[in-house]
Short mmCIF file of C-alpha atoms and ligand atoms in Angstrom, two decimals:
data_model
loop_
_atom_site.label_atom_id
_atom_site.label_comp_id
_atom_site.label_asym_id
_atom_site.label_seq_id
_atom_site.Cartn_x
_atom_site.Cartn_y
_atom_site.Cartn_z
CA UNK A 30 100.57 123.11 81.38
CA UNK A 31 102.25 119.82 82.25
CA UNK A 32 99.09 117.68 82.37
CA UNK A 33 100.90 114.87 84.21
CA UNK A 34 101.95 117.10 87.13
CA UNK A 35 99.90 116.70 90.27
CA UNK A 36 99.99 118.06 93.80
CA UNK A 37 100.28 115.21 96.33
CA UNK A 38 97.63 114.68 99.03
CA UNK A 39 99.28 116.68 101.83
CA UNK A 40 100.42 119.47 99.52
CA UNK A 41 103.71 120.47 97.96
CA UNK A 42 105.89 120.27 101.08
CA UNK A 43 104.55 117.49 103.30
CA UNK A 44 104.72 113.69 102.95
CA UNK A 45 101.59 111.66 102.21
CA UNK A 46 101.76 110.01 105.65
CA UNK A 47 100.80 113.38 107.22
CA UNK A 48 97.64 113.68 105.11
CA UNK A 49 95.17 111.71 107.22
CA UNK A 50 96.01 113.47 110.53
CA UNK A 51 95.79 116.89 108.80
CA UNK A 52 92.51 116.24 106.97
CA UNK A 53 90.99 115.14 110.28
CA UNK A 54 91.15 118.84 111.28
CA UNK A 55 88.64 119.74 108.53
CA UNK A 56 85.49 118.42 110.31
CA UNK A 57 86.15 115.41 108.14
CA UNK A 58 83.53 113.11 109.66
CA UNK A 59 80.81 115.70 109.04
CA UNK A 60 81.54 116.46 105.41
CA UNK A 61 82.37 112.87 104.44
CA UNK A 62 79.03 111.83 105.97
CA UNK A 63 77.27 114.51 103.92
CA UNK A 64 78.99 113.21 100.78
CA UNK A 65 77.90 109.65 101.62
CA UNK A 66 74.35 110.91 102.16
CA UNK A 67 74.29 112.51 98.71
CA UNK A 68 75.92 109.51 97.02
CA UNK A 69 73.51 107.13 98.80
CA UNK A 70 75.06 104.07 97.10
CA UNK A 71 72.69 101.25 96.16
CA UNK A 72 73.41 97.54 95.71
CA UNK A 73 75.01 96.88 92.29
CA UNK A 74 75.99 100.56 91.87
CA UNK A 75 79.38 101.38 90.40
CA UNK A 76 80.83 104.39 92.23
CA UNK A 77 84.08 105.96 91.01
CA UNK A 78 86.12 108.12 93.42
CA UNK A 79 88.38 110.41 91.36
CA UNK A 80 91.54 111.45 93.22
CA UNK A 81 90.71 108.98 96.00
CA UNK A 82 94.05 109.62 97.75
CA UNK A 83 94.38 107.54 100.90
CA UNK A 84 90.95 106.02 100.32
CA UNK A 85 88.91 107.30 103.28
CA UNK A 86 85.85 108.20 101.20
CA UNK A 87 85.89 105.06 99.04
CA UNK A 88 86.14 102.88 102.15
CA UNK A 89 83.30 104.78 103.82
CA UNK A 90 81.07 104.41 100.73
CA UNK A 91 81.73 100.68 100.59
CA UNK A 92 80.87 100.45 104.29
CA UNK A 93 77.57 102.24 103.61
CA UNK A 94 76.71 99.77 100.82
CA UNK A 95 79.00 96.71 100.69
CA UNK A 96 77.16 95.40 97.62
CA UNK A 97 78.26 98.44 95.57
CA UNK A 98 81.52 98.42 93.62
CA UNK A 99 83.69 101.40 94.55
CA UNK A 100 86.67 102.18 92.30
CA UNK A 101 89.28 104.62 93.60
CA UNK A 102 91.51 106.32 91.01
CA UNK A 103 94.57 108.43 91.93
CA UNK A 104 97.88 109.28 90.23
CA UNK A 105 99.89 108.73 93.42
CA UNK A 106 100.87 105.07 94.08
CA UNK A 107 102.01 106.04 97.59
CA UNK A 108 98.53 107.31 98.48
CA UNK A 109 96.96 104.21 96.92
CA UNK A 110 99.20 101.99 99.07
CA UNK A 111 97.72 103.68 102.15
CA UNK A 112 94.22 103.23 100.66
CA UNK A 113 94.77 99.51 100.15
CA UNK A 114 95.94 99.09 103.74
CA UNK A 115 92.98 101.11 105.01
CA UNK A 116 90.52 99.02 102.98
CA UNK A 117 92.11 95.82 104.22
CA UNK A 118 91.89 97.03 107.80
CA UNK A 119 88.23 97.88 107.26
CA UNK A 120 87.75 94.39 105.82
CA UNK A 121 86.18 95.77 102.68
CA UNK A 122 88.93 94.96 100.17
CA UNK A 123 87.58 92.01 98.29
CA UNK A 124 86.47 90.41 101.53
CA UNK A 125 82.99 91.84 101.79
CA UNK A 126 80.44 89.43 100.34
CA UNK A 127 79.10 90.91 97.11
CA UNK A 128 81.13 94.11 97.42
CA UNK A 129 84.40 95.34 96.03
CA UNK A 130 86.79 98.20 96.48
CA UNK A 131 89.28 98.53 93.62
CA UNK A 132 92.21 100.89 93.24
CA UNK A 133 93.65 102.16 89.94
CA UNK A 134 96.59 104.49 89.21
CA UNK A 135 95.73 107.42 86.97
CA UNK A 136 94.96 111.09 86.58
CA UNK A 137 91.39 112.35 86.74
CA UNK A 138 91.35 113.34 83.08
CA UNK A 139 92.00 109.67 82.20
CA UNK A 140 89.20 108.23 84.34
CA UNK A 141 86.82 107.40 81.48
CA UNK A 142 89.58 105.44 79.74
CA UNK A 143 90.54 103.73 83.00
CA UNK A 144 87.12 102.53 84.19
CA UNK A 145 85.16 102.74 80.92
CA UNK A 146 82.93 105.44 79.45
CA UNK A 147 79.32 105.36 80.61
CA UNK A 148 79.97 102.75 83.30
CA UNK A 149 79.53 104.66 86.57
CA UNK A 150 76.26 105.28 88.39
CA UNK A 151 77.96 107.91 90.52
CA UNK A 152 81.24 109.78 90.25
CA UNK A 153 82.49 111.32 93.46
CA UNK A 154 85.54 113.42 94.20
CA UNK A 155 86.75 115.13 97.36
CA UNK A 156 89.45 117.77 97.87
CA UNK A 157 90.96 117.21 94.41
CA UNK A 158 89.91 120.01 92.05
CA UNK A 159 91.36 122.78 94.24
CA UNK A 160 94.77 121.16 93.60
CA UNK A 161 94.40 121.25 89.81
CA UNK A 162 95.19 124.02 87.30
CA UNK A 163 92.03 125.34 85.61
CA UNK A 164 92.61 123.43 82.32
CA UNK A 165 92.97 120.22 84.37
CA UNK A 166 89.84 121.05 86.42
CA UNK A 167 87.99 121.27 83.09
CA UNK A 168 89.56 118.07 81.73
CA UNK A 169 88.77 116.12 84.91
CA UNK A 170 85.14 117.30 84.90
CA UNK A 171 84.81 116.36 81.22
CA UNK A 172 86.22 112.89 81.95
CA UNK A 173 83.84 112.50 84.91
CA UNK A 174 80.93 113.35 82.61
CA UNK A 175 82.10 110.76 80.09
CA UNK A 176 82.50 108.13 82.84
CA UNK A 177 78.89 108.46 84.06
CA UNK A 178 76.00 106.57 82.52
CA UNK A 179 73.14 108.79 81.29
CA UNK A 180 71.22 109.92 84.39
CA UNK A 181 74.27 109.29 86.61
CA UNK A 182 75.13 111.49 89.56
CA UNK A 183 78.13 113.70 90.29
CA UNK A 184 79.01 114.56 93.91
CA UNK A 185 81.99 116.83 94.55
CA UNK A 186 83.26 118.03 97.92
CA UNK A 187 85.95 120.68 97.74
CA UNK A 188 86.94 124.13 98.83
CA UNK A 189 84.41 126.40 97.18
CA UNK A 190 83.64 130.09 97.31
CA UNK A 191 85.18 131.60 100.45
CA UNK A 192 82.41 133.98 101.41
CA UNK A 193 83.69 135.58 104.62
CA UNK A 194 86.93 137.23 105.71
CA UNK A 195 87.41 134.47 108.32
CA UNK A 196 87.08 131.72 105.70
CA UNK A 197 89.40 133.55 103.27
CA UNK A 198 91.97 133.83 106.05
CA UNK A 199 91.58 130.16 107.03
CA UNK A 200 91.92 129.10 103.37
CA UNK A 201 95.40 130.68 103.25
CA UNK A 202 96.73 127.54 104.97
CA UNK A 203 95.55 125.46 101.99
CA UNK A 204 96.90 128.05 99.56
CA UNK A 205 100.30 127.82 101.23
CA UNK A 206 100.31 124.03 100.94
CA UNK A 207 98.83 123.69 97.45
CA UNK A 208 99.80 127.00 95.79
CA UNK A 209 97.66 130.03 95.02
CA UNK A 210 97.38 129.59 91.25
CA UNK A 211 95.36 126.37 91.44
CA UNK A 212 93.38 127.16 94.61
CA UNK A 213 92.24 130.77 94.03
CA UNK A 214 89.71 129.93 91.27
CA UNK A 215 87.95 127.62 93.77
CA UNK A 216 87.94 130.40 96.39
CA UNK A 217 86.42 132.71 93.79
CA UNK A 218 83.58 130.24 93.25
CA UNK A 219 84.47 128.89 89.79
CA UNK A 220 83.39 125.26 90.30
CA UNK A 221 79.62 125.44 89.59
CA UNK A 222 80.32 127.17 86.28
CA UNK A 223 82.99 124.64 85.28
CA UNK A 224 80.70 121.74 86.24
CA UNK A 225 77.90 123.14 84.05
CA UNK A 226 80.33 123.85 81.20
CA UNK A 227 81.40 120.18 81.30
CA UNK A 228 77.84 119.28 80.30
CA UNK A 229 76.24 118.53 83.68
CA UNK A 230 72.67 119.54 84.49
CA UNK A 231 70.92 120.55 87.72
CA UNK A 232 74.20 121.81 89.17
CA UNK A 233 73.78 122.99 92.75
CA UNK A 234 75.82 123.72 95.84
CA UNK A 235 73.93 121.56 98.30
CA UNK A 236 75.97 122.06 101.48
CA UNK A 237 78.69 124.31 102.88
CA UNK A 238 80.83 123.37 105.87
CA UNK A 239 83.01 125.96 107.63
CA UNK A 240 86.33 124.41 108.67
CA UNK A 241 89.65 125.49 110.18
CA UNK A 242 91.08 125.43 106.64
CA UNK A 243 88.28 127.31 104.84
CA UNK A 244 84.77 126.67 103.61
CA UNK A 245 84.05 123.32 101.95
CA UNK A 246 81.20 123.05 99.46
CA UNK A 247 79.31 120.00 98.24
CA UNK A 248 78.23 120.22 94.61
CA UNK A 249 75.75 117.78 93.12
CA UNK A 250 74.79 117.48 89.46
CA UNK A 251 73.47 114.98 86.92
CA UNK A 252 74.50 113.73 83.53
CA UNK A 253 71.39 113.97 81.37
C1 SAM B 22 93.91 116.45 99.12
S1 SAM B 22 93.99 114.84 98.46
C2 SAM B 22 92.31 114.25 98.64
C3 SAM B 22 92.27 112.76 98.72
C4 SAM B 22 90.87 112.15 98.93
N1 SAM B 22 89.99 112.41 97.82
C5 SAM B 22 90.25 112.58 100.21
O1 SAM B 22 89.11 113.05 100.22
O2 SAM B 22 90.90 112.43 101.26
C6 SAM B 22 94.04 115.16 96.72
C7 SAM B 22 94.33 113.92 95.90
O3 SAM B 22 94.11 114.26 94.55
C8 SAM B 22 95.12 113.64 93.78
N2 SAM B 22 95.23 114.43 92.56
C9 SAM B 22 95.90 115.58 92.35
N3 SAM B 22 95.77 115.98 91.08
C10 SAM B 22 94.95 115.06 90.47
C11 SAM B 22 94.45 114.91 89.15
N4 SAM B 22 94.72 115.80 88.19
N5 SAM B 22 93.65 113.85 88.90
C12 SAM B 22 93.36 112.95 89.87
N6 SAM B 22 93.84 113.04 91.13
C13 SAM B 22 94.61 114.08 91.42
C14 SAM B 22 96.35 113.60 94.64
O4 SAM B 22 97.23 112.56 94.27
C15 SAM B 22 95.75 113.40 96.03
O5 SAM B 22 95.73 112.04 96.39
#
């Protein structure tokens, strides 16, 4: 595996600028709101968004709690440029009294080194792991575990087990864009097991959302 390879936000064939219009078709406001509900950021919290892409979730979380520090990490500088513009437009980038949104370039398996081991109250990630080869899914989850303080929370939103024929059919669009090898383990329901194997406790699938591109699952877990 080339550990430094990554699939860009809009998939293998489309430019990053198409990502936001496409992800809007996934009932985005619903599932991002559910993620925000589970993260429930508090003042002084450090929240790390792994694979933050164009920054929609990080910006939303900082809007929910401007006194939290939200750090977005992504390997794609082009996506981070969009995130910076989005944060500036939302007037959260450094301009919100007491609150900060920061952006760092890096892969998910490097996140503990990038933001510091044991520093995050919550690690969040959306629509990233389905784009990663299984060894990278494992490495990213291990790095997320290392990044959290003891008792910290993990919230992941991603394509999970595709339980119906309609959802399996819908998910083919994602598989075309992102490749079958990396996406099929998610569709087979591998994530809860990988999250537990990374050392997390109380792993549960708390929500599922049927979308035009397949079924999204929210997974929550704790670092003990
Ligand atoms: C589909 S986009 C999701 C972006 C954002 N999290 C969201 O919810 O809109 C996937 C993002 O994951 C990033 N990515 C892909 N492989 C990664 C890896 N191994 N570690 C961290 N980020 C990765 C890509 O650069 C891309 O920005």
